[in-house]
Coordinates of C-alpha atoms in Angstrom, one line a residue:
X1 CA 0.0 0.0 0.0
X2 CA 2.8 2.4 0.9
X3 CA 4.5 1.8 -2.5
X4 CA 1.2 2.4 -4.3
X5 CA 0.8 5.7 -2.5
X6 CA 4.4 6.6 -3.3
X7 CA 3.9 5.9 -7.1
X8 CA 0.6 7.9 -7.1
X9 CA 2.2 10.9 -5.4
X10 CA 5.4 10.9 -7.4
X11 CA 3.6 10.3 -10.6
X12 CA 1.3 13.2 -9.9
X13 CA 4.3 15.4 -9.2
X14 CA 6.1 14.6 -12.5
X15 CA 2.9 14.9 -14.5
X16 CA 2.1 18.3 -12.9
X17 CA 5.7 19.5 -13.6
X18 CA 5.3 18.5 -17.2
X19 CA 2.0 20.4 -17.6
X20 CA 3.4 23.5 -15.8
X21 CA 6.5 23.4 -18.1
X22 CA 4.3 23.3 -21.2
X23 CA 2.2 26.2 -19.8
X24 CA 5.4 28.2 -19.2
X25 CA 6.7 27.3 -22.6
X26 CA 3.6 28.5 -24.3
X27 CA 4.0 32.0 -22.8
X28 CA 7.8 31.9 -23.2
X29 CA 8.9 32.3 -19.5
X30 CA 10.9 30.2 -17.1
X31 CA 8.8 27.5 -15.3
X32 CA 10.8 27.8 -12.1
X33 CA 8.3 30.2 -10.3
X34 CA 5.5 27.8 -11.1
X35 CA 7.5 24.8 -9.7
X36 CA 8.1 26.7 -6.5
X37 CA 4.4 27.6 -6.1
X38 CA 3.5 24.0 -6.7
X39 CA 5.8 23.0 -3.9
X40 CA 4.2 25.5 -1.6
X41 CA 0.7 24.2 -2.4
X42 CA 1.7 20.6 -1.6
X43 CA 4.2 21.1 1.2
X44 CA 4.0 21.6 4.9
X45 CA 0.9 23.8 5.7
X46 CA -0.2 23.7 2.0
X47 CA -3.4 22.5 0.4
X48 CA -2.5 18.8 0.2
X49 CA 0.8 17.8 2.0
X50 CA 2.6 14.9 0.6
X51 CA 3.8 12.0 2.8
X52 CA 5.1 8.8 1.1
X53 CA 7.2 10.4 -1.6
X54 CA 8.8 13.2 0.5
X55 CA 12.1 11.3 1.2
X56 CA 12.5 10.3 -2.5
X57 CA 11.8 13.9 -3.6
X58 CA 14.5 15.2 -1.2
X59 CA 17.1 12.8 -2.7
X60 CA 16.0 13.8 -6.2
X61 CA 16.3 17.4 -5.4
X62 CA 20.0 16.9 -4.3
X63 CA 20.7 15.0 -7.5
X64 CA 19.1 17.9 -9.4
X65 CA 21.5 20.5 -8.0
X66 CA 24.5 18.2 -8.7
X67 CA 23.4 17.6 -12.3
X68 CA 22.8 21.3 -12.9
X69 CA 26.4 22.1 -11.8
X70 CA 27.9 19.2 -13.7
X71 CA 26.2 20.4 -17.0
X72 CA 27.6 23.9 -16.4
X73 CA 31.1 22.4 -15.9
X74 CA 30.8 20.4 -19.2
X75 CA 30.6 23.7 -21.0
X76 CA 34.1 24.8 -20.1
X77 CA 37.7 23.5 -20.0
X78 CA 40.0 23.5 -16.9
X79 CA 42.4 25.9 -18.4
X80 CA 39.6 28.3 -19.2
X81 CA 38.4 28.1 -15.6
X82 CA 41.9 28.9 -14.1
X83 CA 42.5 31.8 -16.4
X84 CA 39.0 33.2 -15.8
X85 CA 39.4 33.0 -12.1
X86 CA 42.6 34.9 -12.3
X87 CA 41.0 37.7 -14.3
X88 CA 37.6 37.8 -12.6
X89 CA 38.6 37.7 -8.9
X90 CA 38.0 41.5 -8.5
X91 CA 34.4 40.8 -9.5
X92 CA 34.2 38.3 -6.6
X93 CA 35.4 41.0 -4.2
X94 CA 32.9 43.5 -5.4
X95 CA 30.2 40.8 -5.2
X96 CA 31.1 40.1 -1.5
X97 CA 31.2 43.8 -0.6
X98 CA 27.9 44.7 -2.3
X99 CA 25.8 41.7 -1.3
X100 CA 27.2 40.3 2.0
X101 CA 27.3 43.6 3.9
X102 CA 23.6 44.4 3.5
X103 CA 22.7 41.1 5.1
X104 CA 25.0 41.7 8.0
X105 CA 23.7 45.2 8.5
X106 CA 20.1 43.9 8.4
X107 CA 20.8 41.3 11.2
X108 CA 22.4 44.0 13.4
X109 CA 19.5 46.4 12.8
X110 CA 17.0 43.6 13.8
X111 CA 19.0 43.1 17.0
X112 CA 20.1 39.5 16.2
X113 CA 23.7 39.8 17.2
X114 CA 27.1 39.4 15.5
X115 CA 26.9 35.6 14.8
X116 CA 23.5 36.0 13.2
X117 CA 25.0 38.9 11.2
X118 CA 27.7 36.6 9.8
X119 CA 25.0 34.0 8.9
X120 CA 22.6 36.5 7.2
X121 CA 25.6 37.9 5.2
X122 CA 26.0 34.5 3.6
X123 CA 22.3 34.2 2.9
X124 CA 22.3 37.5 1.0
X125 CA 25.7 37.0 -0.6
X126 CA 25.4 33.8 -2.5
X127 CA 23.4 33.6 -5.7
X128 CA 21.6 30.3 -6.6
X129 CA 23.8 28.3 -9.0
X130 CA 20.9 25.9 -9.5
X131 CA 18.3 28.5 -10.5
X132 CA 20.7 30.5 -12.6
X133 CA 21.9 27.4 -14.5
X134 CA 18.3 26.5 -15.3
X135 CA 17.4 30.0 -16.3
X136 CA 20.4 30.3 -18.7
X137 CA 19.4 27.1 -20.3
X138 CA 15.7 28.0 -20.6
X139 CA 16.5 31.4 -22.1
X140 CA 19.1 30.0 -24.5
X141 CA 21.9 32.2 -23.2
X142 CA 24.7 29.6 -22.7
X143 CA 26.4 31.0 -25.8
X144 CA 26.1 34.6 -24.8
X145 CA 29.3 36.6 -24.2
X146 CA 28.2 37.7 -20.8
X147 CA 27.6 34.1 -19.6
X148 CA 31.2 33.4 -18.7
X149 CA 31.2 36.5 -16.5
X150 CA 28.1 35.2 -14.7
X151 CA 29.6 31.8 -14.3
X152 CA 32.9 33.3 -13.0
X153 CA 31.0 35.0 -10.2
X154 CA 29.0 31.8 -9.4
X155 CA 32.2 29.7 -9.3
X156 CA 33.9 32.2 -7.1
X157 CA 30.9 32.2 -4.7
X158 CA 30.8 28.4 -4.7
X159 CA 34.6 28.2 -4.0
X160 CA 34.2 30.8 -1.3
X161 CA 31.7 28.5 0.4
X162 CA 34.5 26.1 0.9
X163 CA 35.9 28.7 3.3
X164 CA 32.7 30.2 4.6
X165 CA 30.8 27.1 5.6
X166 CA 33.6 25.7 8.0
X167 CA 33.9 29.2 9.5
X168 CA 30.1 29.5 10.1
X169 CA 29.9 26.0 11.4
X170 CA 32.7 26.7 14.0
X171 CA 31.0 30.0 15.0
X172 CA 27.6 28.3 15.5
X173 CA 29.1 25.4 17.4
X174 CA 31.2 27.6 19.6
X175 CA 34.3 25.5 19.0
X176 CA 37.8 26.7 19.6
X177 CA 40.2 28.3 17.1
X178 CA 42.2 25.1 16.6
X179 CA 39.2 22.9 15.7
X180 CA 37.8 25.6 13.4
X181 CA 41.2 26.1 11.7
X182 CA 41.5 22.3 11.1
X183 CA 38.1 22.1 9.5
X184 CA 38.9 25.1 7.3
X185 CA 42.2 23.6 6.2
X186 CA 40.6 20.3 5.2
X187 CA 37.9 22.1 3.2
X188 CA 40.5 24.2 1.3
X189 CA 42.8 21.3 0.8
X190 CA 40.0 19.1 -0.8
X191 CA 38.8 21.9 -3.1
X192 CA 42.4 22.7 -4.2
X193 CA 43.1 19.0 -4.8
X194 CA 40.0 18.4 -6.9
X195 CA 40.8 21.5 -9.0
X196 CA 44.4 20.5 -9.4
X197 CA 43.4 17.0 -10.6
X198 CA 40.9 18.5 -13.0
X199 CA 43.5 20.9 -14.5
X200 CA 46.5 18.5 -14.5
X201 CA 44.9 15.2 -15.4
X202 CA 41.7 16.2 -17.2
X203 CA 42.7 14.4 -20.4
X204 CA 43.5 11.1 -18.6
X205 CA 40.1 11.3 -16.8
X206 CA 38.3 11.9 -20.1
X207 CA 40.2 8.9 -21.6
X208 CA 39.2 6.7 -18.7
X209 CA 35.5 7.8 -18.9
X210 CA 35.3 7.7 -22.7
X211 CA 33.1 5.0 -24.3
X212 CA 31.4 4.4 -27.6
X213 CA 28.5 2.8 -25.9
X214 CA 26.0 5.6 -24.6
X215 CA 24.8 3.3 -21.8
X216 CA 28.3 2.8 -20.4
X217 CA 29.2 6.5 -20.8
X218 CA 26.1 7.6 -19.0
X219 CA 26.7 5.2 -16.1
X220 CA 30.3 6.1 -15.7
X221 CA 29.9 9.9 -15.9
X222 CA 26.8 9.9 -13.5
X223 CA 28.5 7.5 -11.1
X224 CA 31.7 9.5 -11.0
X225 CA 29.9 12.7 -10.5
X226 CA 27.8 11.5 -7.6
X227 CA 30.9 9.8 -6.0
X228 CA 33.0 13.0 -6.2
X229 CA 30.1 15.1 -5.0
X230 CA 29.4 12.9 -2.0
X231 CA 33.1 12.7 -1.0
X232 CA 33.4 16.5 -1.3
X233 CA 30.3 17.0 0.9
X234 CA 31.6 14.6 3.4
X235 CA 34.8 16.6 3.7
X236 CA 32.8 19.9 4.3
X237 CA 33.1 21.1 0.6
X238 CA 30.0 21.8 -1.4
X239 CA 28.7 18.8 -3.4
X240 CA 27.9 21.4 -6.1
X241 CA 31.6 22.4 -6.3
X242 CA 32.6 18.8 -6.7
X243 CA 30.1 18.2 -9.5
X244 CA 31.2 21.4 -11.3
X245 CA 34.8 20.4 -11.2
X246 CA 34.0 16.9 -12.6
X247 CA 32.4 18.6 -15.5
X248 CA 35.4 20.8 -15.9
X249 CA 37.7 17.7 -16.0
X250 CA 35.8 16.1 -18.8
X251 CA 36.6 17.4 -22.3
X252 CA 36.3 16.8 -26.0
X253 CA 33.9 14.1 -27.3
X254 CA 33.3 12.8 -23.8
X255 CA 31.9 16.2 -22.7
X256 CA 29.7 16.5 -25.8
X257 CA 28.4 12.9 -25.4
X258 CA 27.7 13.3 -21.7
X259 CA 25.9 16.6 -22.3
X260 CA 23.5 15.0 -24.7
X261 CA 22.9 12.0 -22.5
X262 CA 22.4 13.8 -19.2
X263 CA 20.3 16.8 -20.4
X264 CA 17.0 15.0 -19.9
X265 CA 18.0 13.8 -16.4
X266 CA 19.1 17.3 -15.5
X267 CA 15.8 18.8 -16.5
X268 CA 13.8 16.1 -14.6
X269 CA 15.8 16.3 -11.3
X270 CA 16.2 20.1 -11.5
X271 CA 12.4 20.5 -11.6
X272 CA 12.2 18.2 -8.6
X273 CA 14.7 20.4 -6.7
X274 CA 12.6 23.5 -7.1
X275 CA 9.4 21.6 -6.0
X276 CA 11.3 20.3 -3.0
X277 CA 12.3 23.8 -2.0
X278 CA 8.6 24.8 -2.0
X279 CA 7.6 21.7 -0.2
X280 CA 9.6 22.6 2.9
X281 CA 8.3 26.1 3.2
X282 CA 5.4 26.6 5.5
X283 CA 3.2 29.4 4.1
X284 CA 2.0 30.4 7.5
X285 CA 5.5 31.3 8.7
X286 CA 6.1 33.9 6.0
X287 CA 3.6 36.8 6.7
X288 CA 5.2 37.9 10.1
X289 CA 8.6 38.5 8.4
X290 CA 7.5 39.4 4.9
X291 CA 8.1 43.2 5.1
X292 CA 11.7 43.2 6.4
X293 CA 12.5 40.3 4.0
X294 CA 11.0 42.2 1.1
X295 CA 13.0 45.3 1.9
X296 CA 16.2 43.3 2.1
X297 CA 15.3 41.5 -1.1
X298 CA 14.8 44.8 -3.0
X299 CA 18.2 46.2 -1.8
X300 CA 20.2 43.0 -2.6
X301 CA 18.4 42.5 -5.9
X302 CA 19.7 46.0 -6.9
X303 CA 23.2 45.2 -5.5
X304 CA 23.3 42.0 -7.5
X305 CA 22.3 43.8 -10.7
X306 CA 25.1 46.4 -10.0
X307 CA 27.6 43.5 -9.4
X308 CA 26.8 41.9 -12.7
X309 CA 26.8 45.1 -14.6
X310 CA 30.2 46.1 -13.2
X311 CA 31.7 42.7 -13.9
X312 CA 30.4 42.6 -17.4
X313 CA 31.6 46.1 -18.1
X314 CA 35.0 45.3 -16.8
X315 CA 35.1 42.3 -19.2
X316 CA 34.3 44.6 -22.2
X317 CA 30.7 43.4 -22.7
X318 CA 28.2 45.7 -24.4
X319 CA 25.5 47.5 -22.5
X320 CA 22.7 45.0 -23.2
X321 CA 24.9 42.2 -22.0
X322 CA 25.7 44.0 -18.8
X323 CA 22.1 44.4 -17.9
X324 CA 21.4 40.7 -18.7
X325 CA 24.3 39.7 -16.5
X326 CA 23.1 41.8 -13.6
X327 CA 19.5 40.6 -13.9
X328 CA 20.5 36.9 -14.1
X329 CA 22.5 37.0 -10.8
X330 CA 19.5 38.1 -8.7
X331 CA 18.2 34.7 -7.7
X332 CA 19.1 33.2 -4.3
X333 CA 18.4 29.6 -3.5
X334 CA 20.0 26.4 -2.2
X335 CA 23.1 27.8 -0.4
X336 CA 21.1 30.5 1.3
X337 CA 18.6 27.9 2.7
X338 CA 21.5 25.6 3.8
X339 CA 23.2 28.5 5.7
X340 CA 20.0 29.6 7.4
X341 CA 19.3 26.0 8.3
X342 CA 22.6 25.7 10.1
X343 CA 21.7 28.7 12.2
X344 CA 18.2 27.5 13.0
X345 CA 19.6 24.1 14.1
X346 CA 22.1 25.8 16.4
X347 CA 19.3 27.9 18.0
X348 CA 20.9 31.2 17.1
X349 CA 17.8 33.1 16.2
X350 CA 14.3 31.6 15.9
X351 CA 13.2 34.1 13.3
X352 CA 16.1 33.3 11.0
X353 CA 14.4 30.3 9.4
X354 CA 11.1 32.1 8.3
X355 CA 13.0 35.3 7.4
X356 CA 15.5 33.5 5.2
X357 CA 12.7 31.4 3.6
X358 CA 10.7 34.5 2.8
X359 CA 13.7 36.3 1.4
X360 CA 14.8 33.4 -0.8
X361 CA 11.3 32.7 -2.0
X362 CA 10.9 36.3 -3.1
X363 CA 14.2 36.3 -5.0
X364 CA 13.9 32.8 -6.4
X365 CA 10.6 33.8 -8.0
X366 CA 11.8 37.3 -9.0
X367 CA 15.2 36.1 -10.2
X368 CA 14.0 34.4 -13.5
X369 CA 11.9 37.4 -14.2
X370 CA 14.8 39.9 -13.8
X371 CA 17.0 37.6 -15.9
X372 CA 14.4 37.8 -18.7
X373 CA 13.2 41.4 -18.4
X374 CA 15.9 43.6 -17.0
X375 CA 17.6 44.4 -20.3
X376 CA 14.4 45.1 -22.3
X377 CA 12.9 47.2 -19.5
X378 CA 16.0 49.3 -19.2
X379 CA 16.0 49.7 -23.0
X380 CA 12.3 50.7 -23.0
X381 CA 12.9 53.3 -20.2
X382 CA 15.9 54.7 -22.1
X383 CA 13.8 55.2 -25.2
X384 CA 10.9 56.6 -23.3
X385 CA 13.2 59.2 -21.7
X386 CA 14.2 60.2 -25.2
X387 CA 17.9 59.4 -24.9
X388 CA 19.9 57.0 -26.9
X389 CA 21.9 56.0 -23.9
X390 CA 25.3 54.5 -24.1
X391 CA 26.1 52.9 -27.4
X392 CA 26.6 49.1 -27.0
X393 CA 30.3 48.4 -26.9
X394 CA 31.2 52.0 -26.5
X395 CA 33.2 51.2 -23.4
X396 CA 35.1 48.3 -25.1
X397 CA 38.6 48.8 -26.4
X398 CA 38.7 50.8 -29.6
X399 CA 40.0 47.8 -31.5
X400 CA 37.2 45.6 -30.4
X401 CA 35.1 44.1 -33.3
X402 CA 31.4 43.6 -32.8
X403 CA 30.3 40.1 -33.4
X404 CA 27.0 39.3 -35.2
X405 CA 23.9 39.6 -33.1
X406 CA 22.0 36.3 -32.6
X407 CA 18.5 36.0 -33.8
X408 CA 17.0 35.6 -30.3
X409 CA 18.2 39.1 -29.4
X410 CA 17.1 41.3 -32.4
X411 CA 17.9 45.0 -32.5
X412 CA 14.8 46.9 -31.3
X413 CA 13.5 49.9 -33.3
X414 CA 15.3 52.9 -32.2
X415 CA 18.4 51.1 -30.8
X416 CA 21.7 52.5 -32.0
X417 CA 23.6 50.3 -34.3
X418 CA 27.4 50.0 -33.8
X419 CA 29.1 49.8 -37.3
X420 CA 32.1 47.6 -37.7
X421 CA 35.4 49.0 -38.6
X422 CA 36.8 46.7 -41.3
X423 CA 40.3 47.7 -40.4
X424 CA 40.0 47.0 -36.8
X425 CA 41.8 43.9 -35.4
X426 CA 39.9 41.6 -33.0
X427 CA 40.6 42.5 -29.4
X428 CA 41.6 39.7 -27.0
X429 CA 38.9 38.5 -24.7
X430 CA 39.8 37.1 -21.4
X431 CA 36.4 35.5 -20.6
X432 CA 35.4 31.8 -21.0
X433 CA 33.8 30.8 -24.2
X434 CA 31.6 27.7 -24.0
X435 CA 32.7 24.7 -25.9
X436 CA 31.4 24.8 -29.4
X437 CA 29.1 27.8 -28.7
X438 CA 29.2 31.1 -30.7
X439 CA 29.8 34.2 -28.5
X440 CA 27.8 37.4 -28.6
X441 CA 29.2 40.8 -28.1
X442 CA 26.4 42.0 -25.8

């Protein structure tokens, strides 16, 4: 009887996700907000709480985040990652300053104390790699020129979590300096070792994984990813970071074959992840903290847009691409909930859980919308005010050549058109370029 109920519940979830996805596709927007609202409706305190399938959904959600980051890693090579981190680390510092400090200030203003301030700083700092990876795929932007800038910030945030999580764990547990330092050293050592192996022995790993049989390739890649992610998490490093680095280590035909085989699995389990997030949010806990959470969400949405705009401008991306980069980074998600959960378990501040849930829920719903509409809204406001604004690419080096604009991003009436200079030599670009994907200037 229990298995029958499980099959009915889980089948209903998958069928509902498919119908919601089709509805979103018809109106050309991301289905993520619909998945989250469905989770709220059938979670704790919702219309019809699930029971038998909850544990399976939790495991599927974790696999969904791992697959999202693996697929992102498959788009890039290890050498690209290293060179990009070297050039984009200032963007990581700006990201921390603009987005962590508002969270810390909000906790202090609410009278929660310094430990809660460190926790809330992490909640507001880290964008959701899972949501953003899904949004980039849904909007067809993996080949955009601003996408490497976005991924650089996400990777820097994920790697920073290898340092932040041991620190916050030690603060919440009240352990001594020696124990906290040992935990931090282990986390840094594991992250560094995995990155070193990916850079140094990526070709050997690809050769070991390679197979002409799709079934064997799928099993080996999926098994290796879950194994590395599990070991990384056991050693206090994010499982998402481990999965991303596995994708980085794979290259060539192996990466292309794995991408094609794993795409349907990624879409399935990623949808389950977003439903699971909603399932564990009690709607009745949100109203008491909604106003301060909304105020903080507005502030940190603007600071994320500013972060993406600044980072894309620094990389020589055109104006449209800067706004797209900023809007895409707004969403918060899995890491924010994990950080707040640690604080709630330690009994630091009872209101931290509902506050973080309301905050993340606002931005995880708004994030896909800002990713889609920030650039066209800014363009419309600029035209309405009667000014042409800054010409796309005007801040780029004078020798930069404008690449062709893709069909999904047509030039709107009234937009200025940057003419190519046939005598200009292409300027070097220090960002990542996805494997096999054409880049776009803005």
